[in-house]
Tab-separated table of C-alpha atoms and ligand atoms in Angstrom:
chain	number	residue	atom	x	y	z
A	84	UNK	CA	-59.674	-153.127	-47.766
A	85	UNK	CA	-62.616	-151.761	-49.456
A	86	UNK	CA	-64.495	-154.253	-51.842
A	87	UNK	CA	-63.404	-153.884	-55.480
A	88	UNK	CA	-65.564	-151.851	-57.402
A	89	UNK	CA	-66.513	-152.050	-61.045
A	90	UNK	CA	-64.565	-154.110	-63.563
A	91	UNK	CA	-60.428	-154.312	-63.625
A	92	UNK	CA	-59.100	-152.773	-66.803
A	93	UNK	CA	-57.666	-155.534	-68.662
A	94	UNK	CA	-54.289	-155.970	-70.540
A	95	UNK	CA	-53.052	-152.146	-68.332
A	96	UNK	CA	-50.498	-151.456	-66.024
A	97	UNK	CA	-49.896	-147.987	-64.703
A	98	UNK	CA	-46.732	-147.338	-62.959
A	99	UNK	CA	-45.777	-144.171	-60.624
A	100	UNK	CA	-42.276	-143.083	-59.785
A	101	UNK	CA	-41.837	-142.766	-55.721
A	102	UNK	CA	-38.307	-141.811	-53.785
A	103	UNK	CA	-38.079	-143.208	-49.975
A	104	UNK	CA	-35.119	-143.231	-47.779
A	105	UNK	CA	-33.931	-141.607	-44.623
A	106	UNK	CA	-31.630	-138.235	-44.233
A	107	UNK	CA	-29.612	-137.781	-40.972
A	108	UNK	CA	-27.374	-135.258	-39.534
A	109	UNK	CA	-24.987	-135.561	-36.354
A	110	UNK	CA	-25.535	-132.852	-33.765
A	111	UNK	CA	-23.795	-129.832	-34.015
A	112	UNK	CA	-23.320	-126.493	-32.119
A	113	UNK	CA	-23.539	-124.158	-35.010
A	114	UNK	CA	-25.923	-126.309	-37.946
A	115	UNK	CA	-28.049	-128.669	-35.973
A	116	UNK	CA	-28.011	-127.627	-32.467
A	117	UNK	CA	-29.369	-130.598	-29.852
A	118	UNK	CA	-32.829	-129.478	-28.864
A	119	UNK	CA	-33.635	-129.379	-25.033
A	120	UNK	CA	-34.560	-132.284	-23.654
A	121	UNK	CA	-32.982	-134.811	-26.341
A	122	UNK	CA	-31.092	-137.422	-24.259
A	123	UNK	CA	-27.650	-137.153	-23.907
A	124	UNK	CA	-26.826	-140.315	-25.866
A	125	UNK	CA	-28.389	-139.331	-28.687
A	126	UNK	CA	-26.113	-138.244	-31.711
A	127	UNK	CA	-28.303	-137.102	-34.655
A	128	UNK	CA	-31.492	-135.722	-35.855
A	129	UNK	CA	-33.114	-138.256	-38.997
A	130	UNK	CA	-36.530	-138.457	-41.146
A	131	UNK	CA	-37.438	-141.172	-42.913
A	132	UNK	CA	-39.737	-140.727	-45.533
A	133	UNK	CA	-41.985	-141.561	-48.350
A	134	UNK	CA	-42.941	-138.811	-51.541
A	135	UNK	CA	-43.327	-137.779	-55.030
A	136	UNK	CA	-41.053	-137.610	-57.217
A	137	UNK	CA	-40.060	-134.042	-57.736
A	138	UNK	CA	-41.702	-133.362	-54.534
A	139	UNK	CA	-45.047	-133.936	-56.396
A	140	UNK	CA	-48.224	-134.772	-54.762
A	141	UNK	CA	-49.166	-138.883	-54.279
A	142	UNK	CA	-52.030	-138.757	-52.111
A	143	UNK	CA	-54.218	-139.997	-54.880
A	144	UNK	CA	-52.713	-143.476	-54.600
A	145	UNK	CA	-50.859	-143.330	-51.832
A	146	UNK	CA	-53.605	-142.933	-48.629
A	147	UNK	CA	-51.184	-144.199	-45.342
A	148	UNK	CA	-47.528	-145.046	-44.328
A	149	UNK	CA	-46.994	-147.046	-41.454
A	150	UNK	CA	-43.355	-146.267	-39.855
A	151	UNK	CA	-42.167	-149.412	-37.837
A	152	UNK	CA	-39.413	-148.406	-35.865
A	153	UNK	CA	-36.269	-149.872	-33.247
A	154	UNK	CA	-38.498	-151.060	-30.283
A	155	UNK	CA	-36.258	-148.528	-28.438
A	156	UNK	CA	-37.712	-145.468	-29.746
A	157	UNK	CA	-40.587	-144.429	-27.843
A	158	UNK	CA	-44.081	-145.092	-29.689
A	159	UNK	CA	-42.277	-147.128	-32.394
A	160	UNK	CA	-45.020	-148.070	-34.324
A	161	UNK	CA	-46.219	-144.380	-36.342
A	162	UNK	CA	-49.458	-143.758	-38.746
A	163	UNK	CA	-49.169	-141.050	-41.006
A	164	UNK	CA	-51.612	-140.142	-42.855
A	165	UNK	CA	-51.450	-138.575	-46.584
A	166	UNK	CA	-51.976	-134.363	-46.642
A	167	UNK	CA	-51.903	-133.575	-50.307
A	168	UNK	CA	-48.513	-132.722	-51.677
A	169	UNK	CA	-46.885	-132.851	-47.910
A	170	UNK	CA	-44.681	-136.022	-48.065
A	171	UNK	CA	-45.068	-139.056	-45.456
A	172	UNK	CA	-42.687	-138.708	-42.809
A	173	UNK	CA	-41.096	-139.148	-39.248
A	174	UNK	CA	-38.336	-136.726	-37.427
A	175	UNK	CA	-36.898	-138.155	-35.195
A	176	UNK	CA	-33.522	-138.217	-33.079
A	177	UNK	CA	-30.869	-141.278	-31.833
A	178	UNK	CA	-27.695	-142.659	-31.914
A	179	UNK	CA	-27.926	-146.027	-33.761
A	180	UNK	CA	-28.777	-147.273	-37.423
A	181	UNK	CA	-31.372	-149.738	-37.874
A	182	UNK	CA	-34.136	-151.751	-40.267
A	183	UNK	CA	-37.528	-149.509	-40.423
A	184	UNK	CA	-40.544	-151.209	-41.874
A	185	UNK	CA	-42.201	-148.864	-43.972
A	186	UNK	CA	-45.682	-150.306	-44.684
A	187	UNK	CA	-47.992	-148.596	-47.828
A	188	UNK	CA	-51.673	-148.780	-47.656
A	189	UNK	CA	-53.444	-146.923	-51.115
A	190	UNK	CA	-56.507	-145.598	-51.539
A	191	UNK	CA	-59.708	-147.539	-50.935
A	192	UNK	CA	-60.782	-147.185	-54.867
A	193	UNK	CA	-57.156	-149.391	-55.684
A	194	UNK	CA	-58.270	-152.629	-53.830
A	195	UNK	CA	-55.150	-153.012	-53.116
A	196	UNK	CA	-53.336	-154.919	-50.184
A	197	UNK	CA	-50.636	-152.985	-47.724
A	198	UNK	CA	-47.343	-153.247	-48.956
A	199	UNK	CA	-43.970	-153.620	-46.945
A	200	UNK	CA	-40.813	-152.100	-48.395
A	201	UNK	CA	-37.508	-152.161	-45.833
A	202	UNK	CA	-35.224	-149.520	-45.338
A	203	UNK	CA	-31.648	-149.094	-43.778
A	204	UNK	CA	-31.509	-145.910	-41.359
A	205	UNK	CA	-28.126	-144.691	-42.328
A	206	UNK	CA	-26.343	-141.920	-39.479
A	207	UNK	CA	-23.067	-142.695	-40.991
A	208	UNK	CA	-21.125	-142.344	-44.768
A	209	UNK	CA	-19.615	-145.818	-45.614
A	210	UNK	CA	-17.387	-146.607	-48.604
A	211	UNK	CA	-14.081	-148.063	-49.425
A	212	UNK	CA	-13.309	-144.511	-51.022
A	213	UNK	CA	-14.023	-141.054	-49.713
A	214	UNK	CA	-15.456	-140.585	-53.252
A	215	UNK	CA	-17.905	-143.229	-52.295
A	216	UNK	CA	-18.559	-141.937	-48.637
A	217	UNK	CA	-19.116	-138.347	-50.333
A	218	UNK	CA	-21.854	-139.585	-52.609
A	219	UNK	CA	-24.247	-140.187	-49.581
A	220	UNK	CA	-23.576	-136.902	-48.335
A	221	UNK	CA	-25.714	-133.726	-49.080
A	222	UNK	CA	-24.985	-130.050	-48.197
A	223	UNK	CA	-21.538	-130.829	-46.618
A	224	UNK	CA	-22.976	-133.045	-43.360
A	225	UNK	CA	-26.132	-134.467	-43.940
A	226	UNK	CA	-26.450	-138.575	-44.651
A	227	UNK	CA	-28.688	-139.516	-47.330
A	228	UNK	CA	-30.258	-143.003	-47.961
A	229	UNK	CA	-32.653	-142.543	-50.751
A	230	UNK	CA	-34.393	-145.189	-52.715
A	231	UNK	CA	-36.149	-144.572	-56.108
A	232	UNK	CA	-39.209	-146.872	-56.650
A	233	UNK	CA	-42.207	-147.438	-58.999
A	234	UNK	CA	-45.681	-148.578	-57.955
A	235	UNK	CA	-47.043	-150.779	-60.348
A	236	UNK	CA	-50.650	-150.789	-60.901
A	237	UNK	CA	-51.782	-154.244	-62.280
A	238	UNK	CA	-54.825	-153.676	-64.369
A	239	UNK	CA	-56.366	-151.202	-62.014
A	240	UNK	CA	-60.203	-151.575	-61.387
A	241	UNK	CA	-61.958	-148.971	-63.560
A	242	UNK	CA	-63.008	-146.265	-61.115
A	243	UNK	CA	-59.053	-146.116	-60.075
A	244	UNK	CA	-58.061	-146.313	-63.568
A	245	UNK	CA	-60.440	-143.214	-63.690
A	246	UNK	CA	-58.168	-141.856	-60.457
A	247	UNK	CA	-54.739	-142.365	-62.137
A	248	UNK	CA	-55.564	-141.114	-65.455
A	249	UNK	CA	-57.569	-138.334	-65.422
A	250	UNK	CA	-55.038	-135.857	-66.403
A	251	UNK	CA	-51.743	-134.499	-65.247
A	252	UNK	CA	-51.781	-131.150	-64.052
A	253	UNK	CA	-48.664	-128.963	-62.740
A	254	UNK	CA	-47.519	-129.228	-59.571
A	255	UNK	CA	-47.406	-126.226	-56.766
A	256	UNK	CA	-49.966	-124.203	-57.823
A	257	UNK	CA	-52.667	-123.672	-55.641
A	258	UNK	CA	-55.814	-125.536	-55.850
A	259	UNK	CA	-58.607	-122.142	-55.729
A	260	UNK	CA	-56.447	-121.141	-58.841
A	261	UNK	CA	-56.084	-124.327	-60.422
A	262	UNK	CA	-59.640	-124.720	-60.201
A	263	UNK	CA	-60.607	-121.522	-61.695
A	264	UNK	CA	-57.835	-121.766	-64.391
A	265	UNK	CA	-58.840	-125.692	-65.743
A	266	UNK	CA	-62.691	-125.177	-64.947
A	267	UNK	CA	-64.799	-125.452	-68.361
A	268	UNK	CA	-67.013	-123.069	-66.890
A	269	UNK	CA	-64.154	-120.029	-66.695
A	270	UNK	CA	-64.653	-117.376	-69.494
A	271	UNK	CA	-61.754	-119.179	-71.807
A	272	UNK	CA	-63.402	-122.705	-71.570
A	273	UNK	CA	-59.732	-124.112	-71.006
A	274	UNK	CA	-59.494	-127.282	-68.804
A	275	UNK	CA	-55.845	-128.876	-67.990
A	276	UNK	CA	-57.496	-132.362	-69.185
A	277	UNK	CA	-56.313	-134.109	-71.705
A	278	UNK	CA	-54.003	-131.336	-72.830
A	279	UNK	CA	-50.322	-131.876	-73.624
A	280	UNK	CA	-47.243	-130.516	-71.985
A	281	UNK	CA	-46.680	-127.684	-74.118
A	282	UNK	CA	-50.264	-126.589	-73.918
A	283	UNK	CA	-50.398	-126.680	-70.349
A	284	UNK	CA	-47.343	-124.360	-70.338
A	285	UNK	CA	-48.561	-122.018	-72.094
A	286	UNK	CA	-51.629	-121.902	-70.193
A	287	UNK	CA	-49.651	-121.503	-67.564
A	288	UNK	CA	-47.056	-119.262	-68.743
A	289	UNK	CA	-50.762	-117.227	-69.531
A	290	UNK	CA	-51.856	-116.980	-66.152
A	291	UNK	CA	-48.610	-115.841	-64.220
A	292	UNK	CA	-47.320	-119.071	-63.145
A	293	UNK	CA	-43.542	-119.531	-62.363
A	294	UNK	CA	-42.356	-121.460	-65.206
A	295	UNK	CA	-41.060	-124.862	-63.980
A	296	UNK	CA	-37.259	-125.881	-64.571
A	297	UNK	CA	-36.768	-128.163	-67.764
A	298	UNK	CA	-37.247	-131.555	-66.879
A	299	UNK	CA	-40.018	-130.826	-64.249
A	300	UNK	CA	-42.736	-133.236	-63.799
A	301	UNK	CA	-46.676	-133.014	-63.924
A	302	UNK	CA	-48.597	-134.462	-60.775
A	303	UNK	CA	-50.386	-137.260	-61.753
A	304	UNK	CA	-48.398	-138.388	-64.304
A	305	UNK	CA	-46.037	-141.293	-64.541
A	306	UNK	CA	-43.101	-139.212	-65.435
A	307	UNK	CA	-39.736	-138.770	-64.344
A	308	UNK	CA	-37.126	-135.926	-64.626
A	309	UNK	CA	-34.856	-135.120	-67.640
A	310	UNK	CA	-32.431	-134.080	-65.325
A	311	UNK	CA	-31.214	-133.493	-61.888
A	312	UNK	CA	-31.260	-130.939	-59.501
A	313	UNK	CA	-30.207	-130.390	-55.852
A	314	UNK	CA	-32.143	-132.700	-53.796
A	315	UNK	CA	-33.717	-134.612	-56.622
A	316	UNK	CA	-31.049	-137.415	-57.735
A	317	UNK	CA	-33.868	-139.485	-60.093
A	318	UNK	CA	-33.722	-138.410	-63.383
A	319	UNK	CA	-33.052	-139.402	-66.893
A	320	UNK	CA	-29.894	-138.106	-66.666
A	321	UNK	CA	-28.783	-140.659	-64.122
A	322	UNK	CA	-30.716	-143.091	-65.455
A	323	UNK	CA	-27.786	-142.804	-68.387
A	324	UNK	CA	-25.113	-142.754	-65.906
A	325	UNK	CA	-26.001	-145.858	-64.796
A	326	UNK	CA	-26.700	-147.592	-67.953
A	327	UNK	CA	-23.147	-146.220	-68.952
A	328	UNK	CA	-21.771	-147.454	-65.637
A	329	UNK	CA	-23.375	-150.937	-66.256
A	330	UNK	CA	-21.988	-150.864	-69.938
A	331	UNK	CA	-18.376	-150.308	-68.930
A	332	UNK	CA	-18.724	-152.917	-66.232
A	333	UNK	CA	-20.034	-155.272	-68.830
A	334	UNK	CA	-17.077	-154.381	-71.384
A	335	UNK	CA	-14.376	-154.957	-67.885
A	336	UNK	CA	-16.294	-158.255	-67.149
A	337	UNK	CA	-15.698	-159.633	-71.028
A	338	UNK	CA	-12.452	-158.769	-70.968
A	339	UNK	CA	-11.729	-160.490	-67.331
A	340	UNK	CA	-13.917	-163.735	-68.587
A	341	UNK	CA	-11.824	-163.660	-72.038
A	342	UNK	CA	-8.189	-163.388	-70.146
A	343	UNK	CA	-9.637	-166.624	-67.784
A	344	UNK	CA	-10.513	-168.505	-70.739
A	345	UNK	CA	-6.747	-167.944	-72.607
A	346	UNK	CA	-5.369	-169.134	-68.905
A	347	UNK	CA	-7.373	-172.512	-68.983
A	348	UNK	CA	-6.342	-173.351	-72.012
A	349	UNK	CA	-2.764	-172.630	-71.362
A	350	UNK	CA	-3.029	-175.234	-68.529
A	351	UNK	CA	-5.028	-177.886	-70.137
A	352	UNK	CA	-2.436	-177.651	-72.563
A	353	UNK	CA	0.385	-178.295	-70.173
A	354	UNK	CA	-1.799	-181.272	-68.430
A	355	UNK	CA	-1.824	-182.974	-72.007
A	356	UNK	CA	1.888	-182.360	-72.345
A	357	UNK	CA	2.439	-183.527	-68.623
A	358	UNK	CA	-0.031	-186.929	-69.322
A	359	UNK	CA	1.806	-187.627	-72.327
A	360	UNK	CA	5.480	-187.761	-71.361
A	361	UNK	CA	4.065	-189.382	-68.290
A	362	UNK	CA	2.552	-192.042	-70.609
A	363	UNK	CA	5.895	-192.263	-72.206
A	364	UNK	CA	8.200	-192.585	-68.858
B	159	SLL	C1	-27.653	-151.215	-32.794
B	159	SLL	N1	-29.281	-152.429	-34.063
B	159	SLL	O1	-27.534	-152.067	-31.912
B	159	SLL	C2	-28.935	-151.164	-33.561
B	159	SLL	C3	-29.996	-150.599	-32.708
B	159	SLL	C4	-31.170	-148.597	-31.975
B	159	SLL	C5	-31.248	-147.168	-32.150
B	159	SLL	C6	-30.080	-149.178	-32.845
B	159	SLL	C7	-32.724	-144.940	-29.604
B	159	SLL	C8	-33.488	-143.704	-29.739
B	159	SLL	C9	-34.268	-143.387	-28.479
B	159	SLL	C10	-31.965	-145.285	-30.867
B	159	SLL	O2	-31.317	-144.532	-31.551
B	159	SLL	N2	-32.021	-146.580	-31.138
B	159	SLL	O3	-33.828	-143.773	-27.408
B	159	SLL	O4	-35.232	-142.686	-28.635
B	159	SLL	O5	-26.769	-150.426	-33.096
């Protein structure tokens, strides 16, 4: 860990939105053929990894991911190291589930300690329903196990406060144009920095770029999609389906809690009635 530089920002905390998780697939003649050389005992192809939301880049937080996995696998302990906008990942192939140690380590500028987060490799659907089971599937036969998660940045030490903050820009375009687009120096002066969303699209509606879907996030930024889209589950939208999932459950929980309480009192009204003619016989 690098020494901490400068002073810590007081009174902030800067959060950014991260999906891990694992997605497996069972060998299969005609979509996932076995490879040559895969042993014989070994029933799918998996990655585990660790990336943006949206797919955007974290490399500006996130430097490392240490992959600890089953003793079995050969070389079980993996480094990767971040390539901007590439996610962090491991493909690999097997025939059991088991618990894989995913271990963060930021950028030297955070200060900040590794981090351990734990995650299930799931090879097969589970549920009591085939509703349920279908949920963790994607594209007809692949198993997802994805985990939404935000990094909280406890009054960040200024030069990584400097890091987080200094400006979202929009993701996938390349850096040589991104660079001549947001330099100060270009002809139109015009710098992504401190400009808001709509500004920035229509800088980059401007210069050619393909306009992003509604709902798509800026790199760099701390925000989250309005709504979903294949392969990206995290959004506001579910967010809501959630809260309306919790609310229901809430309103079912009352109403269970409410039906107990007229029971009880039906019975401690019998016990009286039994103690009293008892008190009489
Ligand atoms: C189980 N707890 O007993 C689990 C262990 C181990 C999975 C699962 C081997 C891969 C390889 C593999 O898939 N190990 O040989 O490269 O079910």
């Amino acid at each position: 860990m690098a020494p901490p530089t400068g002073k810590r920002v007081k009174g902030v905390q800067i959060f950014r939105p991260f999906v891990y998780g694992t997605t497996a697939q069972p060998f299969d003649e005609k979509t996932n053929p076995k490879p040559p050389g895969i042993p014989d005992d070994h029933t799918h192809s998996w990655t585990v990894f660790v990336k943006g939301i949206d797919d955007v880049d974290i490399t500006y937080w996130l430097r490392r991911v240490q992959f600890k996995l089953h003793e079995s696998i050969p070389n079980h302990v993996r480094m990767i190291e971040g390539e901007k906008g590439k996610p962090f990942q491991i493909h690999e192939t097997g025939w059991g589930e088991f618990e894989i140690a995913i271990k963060l380590y930021y950028v030297p500028e955070s200060a900040e300690k590794p981090q351990t987060l734990y995650h299930h490799l799931r090879l097969h659907p589970y549920g009591r329903t085939e509703a349920e089971k279908e949920a963790m599937r994607l594209n007809g036969n692949q198993v997802i196990s994805w985990a939404y998660e935000e990094q909280i940045f406890n009054e960040p030490y200024e030069p990584f406060y400097e890091i987080l903050t200094s400006g979202a820009i929009p993701p996938s375009i390349p850096a040589s144009a991104l660079k001549a687009a947001s330099s100060p120096s270009a002809s139109s002066g015009f710098s992504f920095q401190g400009k808001s969303q709509k500004e920035i699209r229509d800088r980059e509606r401007e210069l050619g770029f393909a306009p992003r879907t509604e709902g798509g996030v800026l790199e760099r930024s701390a925000m989250i999609p309005l709504t979903n889209r294949p392969g990206q589950p995290f959004s506001r939208e579910t967010e809501q389906l959630e809260i309306k999932k919790l609310k229901e459950a809430a309103v079912k929980v009352e109403e269970m809690m409410r039906k107990l309480k007229e029971e009880v009192q039906k019975k401690e009204k019998l016990l009286k009635e039994l103690k009293e003619e008892n008190a009489k016989g």
